[in-house]
PDB file of C-alpha atoms in Angstrom:
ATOM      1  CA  UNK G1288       0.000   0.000   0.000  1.00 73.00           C
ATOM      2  CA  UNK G1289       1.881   3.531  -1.208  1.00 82.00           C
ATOM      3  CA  UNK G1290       0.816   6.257   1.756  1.00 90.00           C
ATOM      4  CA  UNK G1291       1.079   9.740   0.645  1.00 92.00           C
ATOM      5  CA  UNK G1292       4.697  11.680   1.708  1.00 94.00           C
ATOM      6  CA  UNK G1293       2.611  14.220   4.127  1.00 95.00           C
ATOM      7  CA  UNK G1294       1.337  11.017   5.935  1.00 94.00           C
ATOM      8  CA  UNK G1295       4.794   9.056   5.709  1.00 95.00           C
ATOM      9  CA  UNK G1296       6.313  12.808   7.554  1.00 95.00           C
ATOM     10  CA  UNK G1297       3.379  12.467   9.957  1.00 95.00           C
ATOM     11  CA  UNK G1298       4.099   8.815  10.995  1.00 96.00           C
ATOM     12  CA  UNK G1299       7.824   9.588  11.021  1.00 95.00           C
ATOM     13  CA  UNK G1300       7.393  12.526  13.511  1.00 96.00           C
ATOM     14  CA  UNK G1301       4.914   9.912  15.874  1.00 96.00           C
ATOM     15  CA  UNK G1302       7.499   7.623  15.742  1.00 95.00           C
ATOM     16  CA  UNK G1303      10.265  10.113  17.323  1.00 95.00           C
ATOM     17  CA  UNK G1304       8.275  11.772  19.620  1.00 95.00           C
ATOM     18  CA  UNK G1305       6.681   8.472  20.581  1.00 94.00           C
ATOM     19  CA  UNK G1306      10.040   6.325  20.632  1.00 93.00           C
ATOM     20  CA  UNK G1307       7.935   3.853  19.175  1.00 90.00           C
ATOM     21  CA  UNK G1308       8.269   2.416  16.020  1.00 90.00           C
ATOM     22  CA  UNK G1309       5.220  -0.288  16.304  1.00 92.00           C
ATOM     23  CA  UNK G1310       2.523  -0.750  13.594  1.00 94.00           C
ATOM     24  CA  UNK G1311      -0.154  -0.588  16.335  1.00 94.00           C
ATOM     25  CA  UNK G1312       1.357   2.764  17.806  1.00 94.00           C
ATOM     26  CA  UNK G1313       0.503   4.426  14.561  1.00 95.00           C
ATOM     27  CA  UNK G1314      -2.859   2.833  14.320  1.00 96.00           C
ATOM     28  CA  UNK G1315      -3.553   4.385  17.453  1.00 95.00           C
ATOM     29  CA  UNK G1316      -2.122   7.571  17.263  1.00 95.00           C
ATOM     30  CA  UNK G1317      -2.992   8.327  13.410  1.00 95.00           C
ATOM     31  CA  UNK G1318      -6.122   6.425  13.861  1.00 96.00           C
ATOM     32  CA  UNK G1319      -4.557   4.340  10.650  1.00 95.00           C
ATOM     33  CA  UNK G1320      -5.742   0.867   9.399  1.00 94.00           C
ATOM     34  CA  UNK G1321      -3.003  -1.768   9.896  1.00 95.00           C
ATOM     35  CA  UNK G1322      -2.259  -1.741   6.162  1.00 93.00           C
ATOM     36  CA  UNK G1323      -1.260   1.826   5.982  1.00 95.00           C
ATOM     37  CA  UNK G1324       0.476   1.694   9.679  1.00 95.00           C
ATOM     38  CA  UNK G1325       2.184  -1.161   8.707  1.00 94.00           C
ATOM     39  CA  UNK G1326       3.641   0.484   4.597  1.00 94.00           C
ATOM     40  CA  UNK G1327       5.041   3.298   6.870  1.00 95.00           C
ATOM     41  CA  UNK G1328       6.997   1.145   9.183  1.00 95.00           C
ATOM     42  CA  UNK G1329       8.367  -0.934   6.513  1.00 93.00           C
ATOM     43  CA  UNK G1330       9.610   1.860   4.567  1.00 92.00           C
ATOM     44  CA  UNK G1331      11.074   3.439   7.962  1.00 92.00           C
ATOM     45  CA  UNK G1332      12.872   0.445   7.763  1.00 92.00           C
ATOM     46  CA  UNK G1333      14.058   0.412   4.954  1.00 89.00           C
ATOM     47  CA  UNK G1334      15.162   3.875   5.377  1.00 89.00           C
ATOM     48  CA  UNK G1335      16.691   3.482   8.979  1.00 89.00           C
ATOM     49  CA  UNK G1336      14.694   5.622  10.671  1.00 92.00           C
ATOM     50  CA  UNK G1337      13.779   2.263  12.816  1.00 92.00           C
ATOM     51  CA  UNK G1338      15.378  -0.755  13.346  1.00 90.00           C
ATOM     52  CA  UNK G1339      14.124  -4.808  12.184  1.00 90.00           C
ATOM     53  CA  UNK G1340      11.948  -6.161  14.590  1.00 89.00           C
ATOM     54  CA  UNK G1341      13.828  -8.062  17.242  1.00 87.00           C
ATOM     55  CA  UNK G1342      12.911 -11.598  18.388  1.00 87.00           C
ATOM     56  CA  UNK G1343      10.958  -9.938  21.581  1.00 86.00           C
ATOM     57  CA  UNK G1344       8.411  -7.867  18.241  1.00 84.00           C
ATOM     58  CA  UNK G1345       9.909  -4.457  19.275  1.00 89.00           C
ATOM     59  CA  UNK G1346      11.505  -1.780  16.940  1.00 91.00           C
ATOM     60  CA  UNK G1347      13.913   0.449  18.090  1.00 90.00           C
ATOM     61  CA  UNK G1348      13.987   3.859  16.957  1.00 92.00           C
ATOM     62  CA  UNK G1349      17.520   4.860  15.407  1.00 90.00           C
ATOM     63  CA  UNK G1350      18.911   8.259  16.013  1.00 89.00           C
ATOM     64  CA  UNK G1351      18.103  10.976  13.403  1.00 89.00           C
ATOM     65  CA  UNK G1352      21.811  11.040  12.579  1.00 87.00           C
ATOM     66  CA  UNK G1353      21.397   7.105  10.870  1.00 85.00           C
ATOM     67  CA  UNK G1354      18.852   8.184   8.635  1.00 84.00           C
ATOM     68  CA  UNK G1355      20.680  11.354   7.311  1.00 86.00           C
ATOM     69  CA  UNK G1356      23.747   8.771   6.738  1.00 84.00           C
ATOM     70  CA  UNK G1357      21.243   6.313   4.547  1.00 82.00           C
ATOM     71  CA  UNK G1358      20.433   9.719   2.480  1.00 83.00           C
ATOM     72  CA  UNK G1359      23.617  10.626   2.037  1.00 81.00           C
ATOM     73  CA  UNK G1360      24.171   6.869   0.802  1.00 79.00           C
ATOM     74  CA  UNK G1361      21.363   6.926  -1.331  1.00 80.00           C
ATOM     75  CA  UNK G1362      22.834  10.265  -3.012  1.00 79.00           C
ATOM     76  CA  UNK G1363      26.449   8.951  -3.296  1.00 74.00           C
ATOM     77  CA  UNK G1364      25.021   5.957  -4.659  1.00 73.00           C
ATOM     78  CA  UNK G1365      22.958   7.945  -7.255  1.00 71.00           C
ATOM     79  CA  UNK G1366      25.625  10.044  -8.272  1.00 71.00           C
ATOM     80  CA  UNK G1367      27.981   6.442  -9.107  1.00 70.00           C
ATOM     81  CA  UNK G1368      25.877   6.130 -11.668  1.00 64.00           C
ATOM     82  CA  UNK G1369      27.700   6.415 -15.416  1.00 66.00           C
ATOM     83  CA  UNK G1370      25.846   9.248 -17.736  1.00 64.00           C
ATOM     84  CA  UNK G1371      24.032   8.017 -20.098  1.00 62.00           C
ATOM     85  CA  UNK G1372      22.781   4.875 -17.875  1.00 64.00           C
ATOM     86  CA  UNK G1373      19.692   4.789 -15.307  1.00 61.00           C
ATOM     87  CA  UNK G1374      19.844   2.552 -12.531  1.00 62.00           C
ATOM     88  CA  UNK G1375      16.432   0.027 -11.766  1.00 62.00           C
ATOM     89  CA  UNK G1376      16.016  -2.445  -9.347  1.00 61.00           C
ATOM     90  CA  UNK G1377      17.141  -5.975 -10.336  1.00 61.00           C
ATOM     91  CA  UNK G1378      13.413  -7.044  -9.211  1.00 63.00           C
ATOM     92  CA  UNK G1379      11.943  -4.439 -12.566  1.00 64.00           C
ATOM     93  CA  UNK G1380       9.789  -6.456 -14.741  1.00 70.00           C
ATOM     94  CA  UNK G1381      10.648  -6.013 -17.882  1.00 73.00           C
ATOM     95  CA  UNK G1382       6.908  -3.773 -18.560  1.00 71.00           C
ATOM     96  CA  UNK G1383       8.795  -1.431 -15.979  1.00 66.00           C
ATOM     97  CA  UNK G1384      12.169  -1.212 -18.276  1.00 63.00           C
ATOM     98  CA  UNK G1385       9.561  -0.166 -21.284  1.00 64.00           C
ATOM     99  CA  UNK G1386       7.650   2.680 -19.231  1.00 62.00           C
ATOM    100  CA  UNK G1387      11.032   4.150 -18.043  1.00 59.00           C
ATOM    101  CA  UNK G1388      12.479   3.986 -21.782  1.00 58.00           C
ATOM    102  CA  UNK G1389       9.492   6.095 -22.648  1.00 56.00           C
ATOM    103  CA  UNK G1390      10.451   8.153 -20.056  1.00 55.00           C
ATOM    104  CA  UNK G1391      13.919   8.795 -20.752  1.00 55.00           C
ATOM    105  CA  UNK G1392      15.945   8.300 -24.693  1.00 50.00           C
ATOM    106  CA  UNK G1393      15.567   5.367 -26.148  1.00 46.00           C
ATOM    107  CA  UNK G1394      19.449   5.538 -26.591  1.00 47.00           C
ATOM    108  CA  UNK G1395      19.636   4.989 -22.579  1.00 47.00           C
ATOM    109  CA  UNK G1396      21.203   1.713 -21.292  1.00 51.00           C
ATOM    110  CA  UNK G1397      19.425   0.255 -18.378  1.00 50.00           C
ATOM    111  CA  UNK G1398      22.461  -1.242 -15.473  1.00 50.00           C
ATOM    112  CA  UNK G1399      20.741  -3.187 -12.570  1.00 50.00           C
ATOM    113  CA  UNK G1400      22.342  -2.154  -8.659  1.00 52.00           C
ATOM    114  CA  UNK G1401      24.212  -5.436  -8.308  1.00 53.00           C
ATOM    115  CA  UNK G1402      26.299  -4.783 -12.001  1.00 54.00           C
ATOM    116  CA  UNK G1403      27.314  -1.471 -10.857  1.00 54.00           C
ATOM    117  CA  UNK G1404      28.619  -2.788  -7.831  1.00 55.00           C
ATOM    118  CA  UNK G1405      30.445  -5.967  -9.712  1.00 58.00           C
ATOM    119  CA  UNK G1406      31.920  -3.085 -11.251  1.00 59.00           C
ATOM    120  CA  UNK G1407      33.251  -1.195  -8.672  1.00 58.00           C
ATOM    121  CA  UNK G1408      34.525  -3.995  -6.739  1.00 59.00           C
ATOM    122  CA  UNK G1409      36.346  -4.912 -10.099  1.00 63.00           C
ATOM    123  CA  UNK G1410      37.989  -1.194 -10.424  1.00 62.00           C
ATOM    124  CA  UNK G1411      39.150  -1.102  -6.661  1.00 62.00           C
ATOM    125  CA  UNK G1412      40.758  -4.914  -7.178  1.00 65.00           C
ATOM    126  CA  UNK G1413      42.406  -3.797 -10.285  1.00 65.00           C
ATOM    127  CA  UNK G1414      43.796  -0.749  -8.366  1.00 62.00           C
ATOM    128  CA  UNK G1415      45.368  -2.962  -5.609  1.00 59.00           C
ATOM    129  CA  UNK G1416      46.890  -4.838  -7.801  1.00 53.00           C
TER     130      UNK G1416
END
């Protein structure tokens, strides 16, 4: 379920002031459904604003530091990417690929995350060498 960016903000700033990063403390604070609650904590996973559930079901909330270090990731890691190339997940069906030619030239070559890191890890091996 995609939740709007003003309601991802809103669930972000529970979770801080809250210290809370459980599905059922944004269901009752947002008065959310557990589908939306629970699309907003998986994407504050993803983006480290909290942590994977542990074995006991709780999520710890990481310190707003973490998650500016994942965004500065995410920019270094766009910014690795070759001109002329896009990057897509490896997981794009290929109906994806076609939408995102229309998007940008036709002339574009398409590189999947794990071939740009193959590549990288082959340039800093070829360095040490």
């Amino acid at each position: 379920m995609d939740i709007s960016e003003e309601d991802y903000q809103k669930a972000v700033a529970v979770v801080r002031k809250c210290l809370s990063g459980s599905v059922s403390n944004l269901q009752r604070k947002l008065y959310w459904g557990y589908g939306r609650a629970a699309s907003a904590v998986d994407r504050m996973q993803d983006e480290f604003i909290v942590s994977p559930m542990s074995a006991s079901g709780r999520r710890d909330v990481y310190p707003e530091e973490t998650h500016e270090l994942w965004k500065e990731l995410q920019t270094a890691k766009a910014q690795a990417v070759p001109e002329g190339f896009v990057l897509v997940p490896m997981c794009a069906s290929e109906e994806t690929k076609r939408k995102m030619l229309r998007v940008f030239n036709e002339s574009d070559r398409f590189l999947n995350c794990e071939s740009i890191y193959k590549a990288m890890i082959e340039a800093r091996e070829q360095s040490h060498v």
